[in-house]
XYZ file of C-alpha atoms in Angstrom:
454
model
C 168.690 91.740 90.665
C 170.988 93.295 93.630
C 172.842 91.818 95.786
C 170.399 92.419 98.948
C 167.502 90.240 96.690
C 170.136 87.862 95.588
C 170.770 87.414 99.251
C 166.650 86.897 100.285
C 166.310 84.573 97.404
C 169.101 82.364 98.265
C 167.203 81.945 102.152
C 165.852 78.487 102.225
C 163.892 77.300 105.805
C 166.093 74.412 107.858
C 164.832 72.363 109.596
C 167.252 72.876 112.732
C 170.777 73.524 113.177
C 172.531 77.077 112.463
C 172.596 78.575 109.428
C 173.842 81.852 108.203
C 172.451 84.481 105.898
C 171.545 88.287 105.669
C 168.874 87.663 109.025
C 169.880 84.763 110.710
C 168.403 81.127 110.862
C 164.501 82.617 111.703
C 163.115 79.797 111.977
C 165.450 78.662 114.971
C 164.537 82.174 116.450
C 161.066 81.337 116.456
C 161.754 78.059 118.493
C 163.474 79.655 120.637
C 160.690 82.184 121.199
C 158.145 79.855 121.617
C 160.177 77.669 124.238
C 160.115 80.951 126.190
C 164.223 81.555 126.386
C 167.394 82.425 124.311
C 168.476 85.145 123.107
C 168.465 86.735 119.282
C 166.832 89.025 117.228
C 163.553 87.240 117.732
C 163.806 87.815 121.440
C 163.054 91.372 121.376
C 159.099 90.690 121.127
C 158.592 91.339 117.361
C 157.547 89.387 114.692
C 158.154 89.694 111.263
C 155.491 89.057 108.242
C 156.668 85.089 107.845
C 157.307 84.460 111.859
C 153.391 84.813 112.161
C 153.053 83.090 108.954
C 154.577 80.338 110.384
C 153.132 80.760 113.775
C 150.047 79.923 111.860
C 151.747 76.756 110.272
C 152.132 75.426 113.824
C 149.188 75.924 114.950
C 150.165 78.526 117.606
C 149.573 82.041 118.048
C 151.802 84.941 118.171
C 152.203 87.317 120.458
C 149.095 89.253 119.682
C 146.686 86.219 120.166
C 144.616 85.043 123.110
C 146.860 83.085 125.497
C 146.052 80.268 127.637
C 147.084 79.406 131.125
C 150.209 79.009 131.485
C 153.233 79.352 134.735
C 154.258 82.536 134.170
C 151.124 83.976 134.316
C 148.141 84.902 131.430
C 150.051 87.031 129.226
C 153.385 85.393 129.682
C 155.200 85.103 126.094
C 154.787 81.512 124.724
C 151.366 80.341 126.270
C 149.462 78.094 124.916
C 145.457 78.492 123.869
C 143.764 75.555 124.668
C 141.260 74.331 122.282
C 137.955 76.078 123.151
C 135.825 73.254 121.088
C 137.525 70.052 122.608
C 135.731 68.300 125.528
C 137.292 69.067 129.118
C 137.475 64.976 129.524
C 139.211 64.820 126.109
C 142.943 63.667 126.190
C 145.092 66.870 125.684
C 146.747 66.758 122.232
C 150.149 65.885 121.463
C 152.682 68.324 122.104
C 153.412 70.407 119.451
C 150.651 69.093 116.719
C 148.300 71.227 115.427
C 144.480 71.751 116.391
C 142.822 70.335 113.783
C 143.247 68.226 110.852
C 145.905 69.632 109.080
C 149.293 67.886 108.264
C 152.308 68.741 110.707
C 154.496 71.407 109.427
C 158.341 70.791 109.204
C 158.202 73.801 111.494
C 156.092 71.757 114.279
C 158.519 68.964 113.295
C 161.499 70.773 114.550
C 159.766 71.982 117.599
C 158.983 68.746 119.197
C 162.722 67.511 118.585
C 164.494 70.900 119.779
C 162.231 73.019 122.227
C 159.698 69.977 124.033
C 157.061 72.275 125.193
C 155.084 70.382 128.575
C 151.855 69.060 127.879
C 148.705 71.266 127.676
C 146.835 70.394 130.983
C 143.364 69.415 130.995
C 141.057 71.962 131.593
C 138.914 71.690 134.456
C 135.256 70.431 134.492
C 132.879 73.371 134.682
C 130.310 72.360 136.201
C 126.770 73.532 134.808
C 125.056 76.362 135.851
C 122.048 75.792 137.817
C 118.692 76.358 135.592
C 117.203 80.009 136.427
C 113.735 79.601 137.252
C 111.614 81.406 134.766
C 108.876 83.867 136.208
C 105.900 82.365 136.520
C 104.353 85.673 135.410
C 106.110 88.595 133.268
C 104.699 91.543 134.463
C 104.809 94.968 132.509
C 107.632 97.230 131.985
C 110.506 95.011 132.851
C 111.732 94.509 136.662
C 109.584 97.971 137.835
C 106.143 95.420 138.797
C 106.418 93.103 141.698
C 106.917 89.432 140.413
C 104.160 87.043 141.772
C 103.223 83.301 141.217
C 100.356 83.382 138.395
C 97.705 81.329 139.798
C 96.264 78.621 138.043
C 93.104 79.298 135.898
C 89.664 77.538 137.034
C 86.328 77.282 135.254
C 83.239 79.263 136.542
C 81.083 76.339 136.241
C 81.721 72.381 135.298
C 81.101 71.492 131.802
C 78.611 69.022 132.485
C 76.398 72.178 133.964
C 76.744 74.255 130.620
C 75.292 71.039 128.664
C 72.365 70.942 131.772
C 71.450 74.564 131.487
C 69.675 74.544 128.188
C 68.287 76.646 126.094
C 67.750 80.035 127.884
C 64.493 81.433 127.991
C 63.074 84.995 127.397
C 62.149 86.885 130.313
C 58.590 88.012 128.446
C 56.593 85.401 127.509
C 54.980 85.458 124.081
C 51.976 86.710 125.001
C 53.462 89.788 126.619
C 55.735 90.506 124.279
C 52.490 90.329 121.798
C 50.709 93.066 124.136
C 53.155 95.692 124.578
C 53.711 95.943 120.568
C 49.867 96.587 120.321
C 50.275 99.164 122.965
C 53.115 100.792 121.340
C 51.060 101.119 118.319
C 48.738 103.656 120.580
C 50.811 105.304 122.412
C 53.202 107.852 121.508
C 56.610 107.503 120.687
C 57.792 110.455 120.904
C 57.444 110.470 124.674
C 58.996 107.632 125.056
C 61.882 108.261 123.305
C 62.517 111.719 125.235
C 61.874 109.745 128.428
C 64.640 107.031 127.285
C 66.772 110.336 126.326
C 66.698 111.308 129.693
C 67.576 108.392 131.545
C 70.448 107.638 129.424
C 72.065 111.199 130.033
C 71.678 110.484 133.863
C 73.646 107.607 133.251
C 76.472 108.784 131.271
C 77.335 111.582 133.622
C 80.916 112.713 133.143
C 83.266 112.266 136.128
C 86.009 113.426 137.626
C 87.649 110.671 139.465
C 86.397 107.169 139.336
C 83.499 106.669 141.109
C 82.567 103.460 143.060
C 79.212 101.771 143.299
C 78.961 99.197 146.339
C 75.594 96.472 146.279
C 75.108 94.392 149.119
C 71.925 93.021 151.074
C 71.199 91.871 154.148
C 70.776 88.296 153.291
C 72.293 85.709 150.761
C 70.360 84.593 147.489
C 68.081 87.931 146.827
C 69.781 88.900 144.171
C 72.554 91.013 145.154
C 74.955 89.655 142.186
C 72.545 89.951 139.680
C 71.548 93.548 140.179
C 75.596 93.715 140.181
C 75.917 92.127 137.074
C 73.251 93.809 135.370
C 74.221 97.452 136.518
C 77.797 96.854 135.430
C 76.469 96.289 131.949
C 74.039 98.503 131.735
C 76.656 100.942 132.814
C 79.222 99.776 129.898
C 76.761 99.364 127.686
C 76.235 103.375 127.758
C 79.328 104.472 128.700
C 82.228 105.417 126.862
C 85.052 105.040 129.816
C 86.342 101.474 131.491
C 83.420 100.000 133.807
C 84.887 97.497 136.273
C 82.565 95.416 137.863
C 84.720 93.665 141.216
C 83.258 90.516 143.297
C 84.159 91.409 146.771
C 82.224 88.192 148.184
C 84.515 85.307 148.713
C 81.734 82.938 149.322
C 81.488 81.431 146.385
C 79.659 84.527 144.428
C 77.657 83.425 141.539
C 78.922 87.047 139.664
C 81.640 85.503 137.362
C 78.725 83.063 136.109
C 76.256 85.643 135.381
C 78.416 88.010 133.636
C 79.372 85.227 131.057
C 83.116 84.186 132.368
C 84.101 81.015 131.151
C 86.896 80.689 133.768
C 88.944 82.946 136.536
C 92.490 83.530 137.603
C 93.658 86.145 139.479
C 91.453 87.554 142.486
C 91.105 90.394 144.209
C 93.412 89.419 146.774
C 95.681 88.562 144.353
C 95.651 91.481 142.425
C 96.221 93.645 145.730
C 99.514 91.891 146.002
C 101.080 92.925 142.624
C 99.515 96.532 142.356
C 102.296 99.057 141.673
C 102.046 102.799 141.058
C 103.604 102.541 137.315
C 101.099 100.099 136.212
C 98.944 101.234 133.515
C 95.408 100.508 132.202
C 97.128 98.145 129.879
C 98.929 96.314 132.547
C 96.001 96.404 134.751
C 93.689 94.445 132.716
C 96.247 91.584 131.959
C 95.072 90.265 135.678
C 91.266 90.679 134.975
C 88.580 88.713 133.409
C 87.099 90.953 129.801
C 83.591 90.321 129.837
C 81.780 89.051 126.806
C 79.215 92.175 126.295
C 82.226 94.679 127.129
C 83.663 96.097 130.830
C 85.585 93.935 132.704
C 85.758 91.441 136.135
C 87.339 91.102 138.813
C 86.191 88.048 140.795
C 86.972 87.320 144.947
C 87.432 83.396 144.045
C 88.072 80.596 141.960
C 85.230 78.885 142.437
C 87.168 77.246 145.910
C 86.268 77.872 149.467
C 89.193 80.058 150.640
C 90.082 83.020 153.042
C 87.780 86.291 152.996
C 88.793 89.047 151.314
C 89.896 91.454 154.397
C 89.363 94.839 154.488
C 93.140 95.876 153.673
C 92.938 94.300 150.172
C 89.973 95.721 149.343
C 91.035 99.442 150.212
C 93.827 98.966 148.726
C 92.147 97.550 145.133
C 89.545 99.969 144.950
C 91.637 102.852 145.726
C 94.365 101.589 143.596
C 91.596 100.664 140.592
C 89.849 103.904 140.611
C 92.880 105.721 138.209
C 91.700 103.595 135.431
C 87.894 102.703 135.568
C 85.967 105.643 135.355
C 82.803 103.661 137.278
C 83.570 100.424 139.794
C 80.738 98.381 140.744
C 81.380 95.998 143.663
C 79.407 93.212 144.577
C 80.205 92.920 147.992
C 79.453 90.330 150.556
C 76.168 90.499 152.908
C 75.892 92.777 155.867
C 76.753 93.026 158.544
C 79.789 91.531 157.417
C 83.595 94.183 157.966
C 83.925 94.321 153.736
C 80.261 95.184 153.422
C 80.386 97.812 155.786
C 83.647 99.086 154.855
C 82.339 99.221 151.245
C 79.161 100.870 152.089
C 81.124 103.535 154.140
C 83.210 104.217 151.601
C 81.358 103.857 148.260
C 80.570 106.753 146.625
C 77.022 105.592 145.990
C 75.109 102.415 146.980
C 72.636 99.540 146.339
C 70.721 97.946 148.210
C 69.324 94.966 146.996
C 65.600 93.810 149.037
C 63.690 90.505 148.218
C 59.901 91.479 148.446
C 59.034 89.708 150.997
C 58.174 90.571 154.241
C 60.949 89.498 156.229
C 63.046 91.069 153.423
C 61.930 94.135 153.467
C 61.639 94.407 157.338
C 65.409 93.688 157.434
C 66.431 96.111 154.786
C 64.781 99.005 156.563
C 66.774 98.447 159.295
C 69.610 98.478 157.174
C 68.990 102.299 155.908
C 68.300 103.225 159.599
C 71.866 102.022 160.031
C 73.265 104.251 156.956
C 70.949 107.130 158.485
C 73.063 107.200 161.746
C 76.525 107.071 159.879
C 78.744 110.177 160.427
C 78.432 111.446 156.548
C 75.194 111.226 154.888
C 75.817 108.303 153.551
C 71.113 107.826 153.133
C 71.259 110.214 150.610
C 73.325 108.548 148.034
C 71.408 104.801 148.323
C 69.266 103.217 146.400
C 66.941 100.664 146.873
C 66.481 97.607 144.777
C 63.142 95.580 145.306
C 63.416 92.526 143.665
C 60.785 90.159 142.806
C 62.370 86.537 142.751
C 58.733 84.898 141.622
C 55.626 85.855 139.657
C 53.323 84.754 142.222
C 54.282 87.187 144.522
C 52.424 87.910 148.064
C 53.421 91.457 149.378
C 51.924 94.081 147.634
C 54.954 95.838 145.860
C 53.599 99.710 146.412
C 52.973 99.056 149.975
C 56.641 97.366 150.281
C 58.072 100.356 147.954
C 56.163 102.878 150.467
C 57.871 101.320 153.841
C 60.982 101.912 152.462
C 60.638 105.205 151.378
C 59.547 106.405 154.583
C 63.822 105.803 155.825
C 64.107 108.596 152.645
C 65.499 106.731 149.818
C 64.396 105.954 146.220
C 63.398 102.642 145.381
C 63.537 100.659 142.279
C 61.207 98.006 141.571
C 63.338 95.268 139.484
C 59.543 92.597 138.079
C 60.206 89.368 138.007
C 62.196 88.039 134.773
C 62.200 84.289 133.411
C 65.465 84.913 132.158
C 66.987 85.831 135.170
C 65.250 83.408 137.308
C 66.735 80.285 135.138
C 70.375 80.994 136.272
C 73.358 80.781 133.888
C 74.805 83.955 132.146
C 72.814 87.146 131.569
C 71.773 88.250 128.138
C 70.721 91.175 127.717
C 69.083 90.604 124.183
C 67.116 87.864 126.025
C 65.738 90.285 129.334
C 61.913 91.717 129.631
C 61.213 94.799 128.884
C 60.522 96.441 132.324
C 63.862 94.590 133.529
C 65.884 96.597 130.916
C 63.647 99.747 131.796
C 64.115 98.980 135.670
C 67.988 98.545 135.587
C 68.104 101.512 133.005
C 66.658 103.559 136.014
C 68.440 101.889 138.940
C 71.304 103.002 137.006
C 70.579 106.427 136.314
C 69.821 107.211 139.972
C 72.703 105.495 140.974
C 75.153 107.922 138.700
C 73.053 110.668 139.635
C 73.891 110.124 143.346
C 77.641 108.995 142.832
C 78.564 112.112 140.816
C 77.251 114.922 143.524
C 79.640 113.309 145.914
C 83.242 115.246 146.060
């Protein structure tokens, strides 16, 4: 062994005092360190291999750690961490003792007796951050959609009404439905199905740009939502692009009950609040109601007596709605009401519905001398719905048919259907036969009209 490792090996730690060897007493250098003043080797801001090891005996850092607060500012040499995990109402601990369980070192020993080091000083009570309020709805892509309260969601009808509606019936009766298979045993089916062929190429007419249907009437309770509800499905039903069918009637429509929606949320008014130009077809349908036989809904209520819809929402819907539903059939309120004529003015074709009756008809004809005196020929792309809304009727349906089509319009006669006339949701497994045929055709002339328009 040399003399130099005879000298390390003789080195033994004191506890204080001087003490003489090759480096000096080191542990009294590292007091002094720590107590922030005297001079030495240690001073020089180094440490060797055993001054952090016994930093790390004491339970205090060296010169490298995190410091704490401290007089001389946050980095000043000698600060003191306090413990991150103790409570801030938790006595500080005693000066010079180690955080945590572990025995005091002779090292911490010495400290306390030579160097006092002041008492750590409580930290201050944080207090806690006030609660963010979560969003009440997340909309798509992150902070680029408008946040808006989500509304709360209502039923279309009370359950004690489903259990009162019953068994729906079938809109042909047995012995109907008995006559027209011996009939179809006569006549020929080839026609027929070249006919059908026909029609159903009418209706799925490519577009361009989506197109938008508007129904109305001139009085409440003729039908007007049902010949919506049934042209939006017919319309999905043979279509391979998104059919929207919207409820621009805030009076309590009956639409959202006849297309099968067990309960609303978001409105059209809503919906015209949190429309942004990013929004996809994907974000778009999150506010909508899917209905059961395909398409989708967007109702005007939920089910409360509330504001109209005004005219700016609805321009700004059905414009907004038309990049993603290739056909948008809106159920709009009656005439001569501002969103029915703003609809019908702007609608690429129309419907409207007539009850045949007298007074009915009488008041839709002046309705299409109205459309005939608008600044765009707005005559040429209607369509006229005569609905029958009883089996015993009393107006002749040709004559009724003929008075209309003397204003220059092509009307639809929609027969009287049990299943429609019972209320509830619409099945189309469960309609007559000349309703399907009817609506088939209302729907056909309707895209026929709505596609010619640029």
């Amino acid at each position: 062994m040399t003399s130099g490792e005879q000298g390390r090996g003789q080195e033994q730690p004191s506890t204080h005092g001087g003490g003489s060897g090759g480096g000096g007493d080191w542990q009294q250098d590292v007091l002094r360190e720590l107590g922030g003043g005297g001079s030495g080797p240690s001073d020089a801001g180094t440490h060797t291999g055993a001054e952090a090891e016994a930093g790390a005996r004491a339970g205090v850092g060296t010169e490298g750690d995190a410091p704490g607060p401290h007089v001389g500012g946050p980095h000043a040499p000698g600060a003191v961490l306090p413990d991150a995990s103790a409570s801030p109402d938790a006595p500080p601990s005693a000066p010079g003792a180690p955080d945590g369980p572990a025995s005091p070192s002779p090292i911490a020993a010495d400290r306390a007796i030579d160097e006092p080091v002041p008492e750590r000083p409580a930290a201050p009570a944080v207090p806690d951050p006030a609660p963010v309020p979560a969003p009440a709805s997340v909309p798509a892509h992150g902070s680029r959609l408008p946040a808006a309260p989500a509304p709360e969601s209502s039923p279309t009808l009370d359950p004690r009404l489903l259990l009162a509606l019953g068994r729906p019936l079938r809109g042909d009766s047995v012995t109907r439905r008995t006559g027209r298979a011996l009939r179809g045993l006569t006549s020929s089916a080839a026609q027929d199905v070249a006919e059908q062929t026909r029609i159903a190429r009418e209706v799925q007419q490519p577009v361009t740009t989506g197109r938008v249907v508007a129904v109305t009437s001139i009085s409440g309770g003729v039908g007007k939502s049902t010949v919506s509800a049934l042209l939006g499905r017919t319309l999905n039903h043979y279509r391979h692009d998104p059919v929207l069918t919207l409820e621009a009637d805030a009076a309590l429509g009956t639409l959202p009950v006849r297309l099968g929606a067990e309960a609303v949320r978001w409105t059209c008014a809503d919906l015209a609040s949190v429309l942004h130009p990013s929004m996809r077809l994907t974000d778009v349908t999150g506010y909508l109601v899917p209905v059961p036989d395909g398409g989708w809904l967007l109702p005007a209520s939920r089910g409360q007596v509330g504001p109209p819809l005004d005219m700016t929402a609805y321009r700004k819907v059905t414009l907004a709605l038309r990049r993603y539903f290739a056909v948008t059939v809106v159920d709009c309120e009656t005439l001569p009401g501002e969103v029915a004529r703003t609809a019908m003015d702007t609608a690429h074709a129309r419907v409207v519905v007539s009850p045949a009756t007298a007074e009915g008809v009488n008041a839709t004809r002046q309705v299409l001398d109205w459309l005939a005196r608008l600044p765009h020929s707005a005559l040429a792309t209607t369509v006229v719905a005569l609905v029958s809304g009883t089996p015993d009727a009393l107006l002749d349906g040709k004559t009724a048919a003929g008075h209309l089509k003397e204003a220059g319009v092509t009307v639809v006669t929609v027969p009287y259907d049990r299943h429609l006339a019972g209320g509830g949701p619409i099945r189309t497994d469960l309609l007559a036969h000349d309703t399907r045929q009817a609506v088939l055709r209302l729907a056909a002339e309707v895209m026929g009209r709505a596609v010619r328009v640029r």
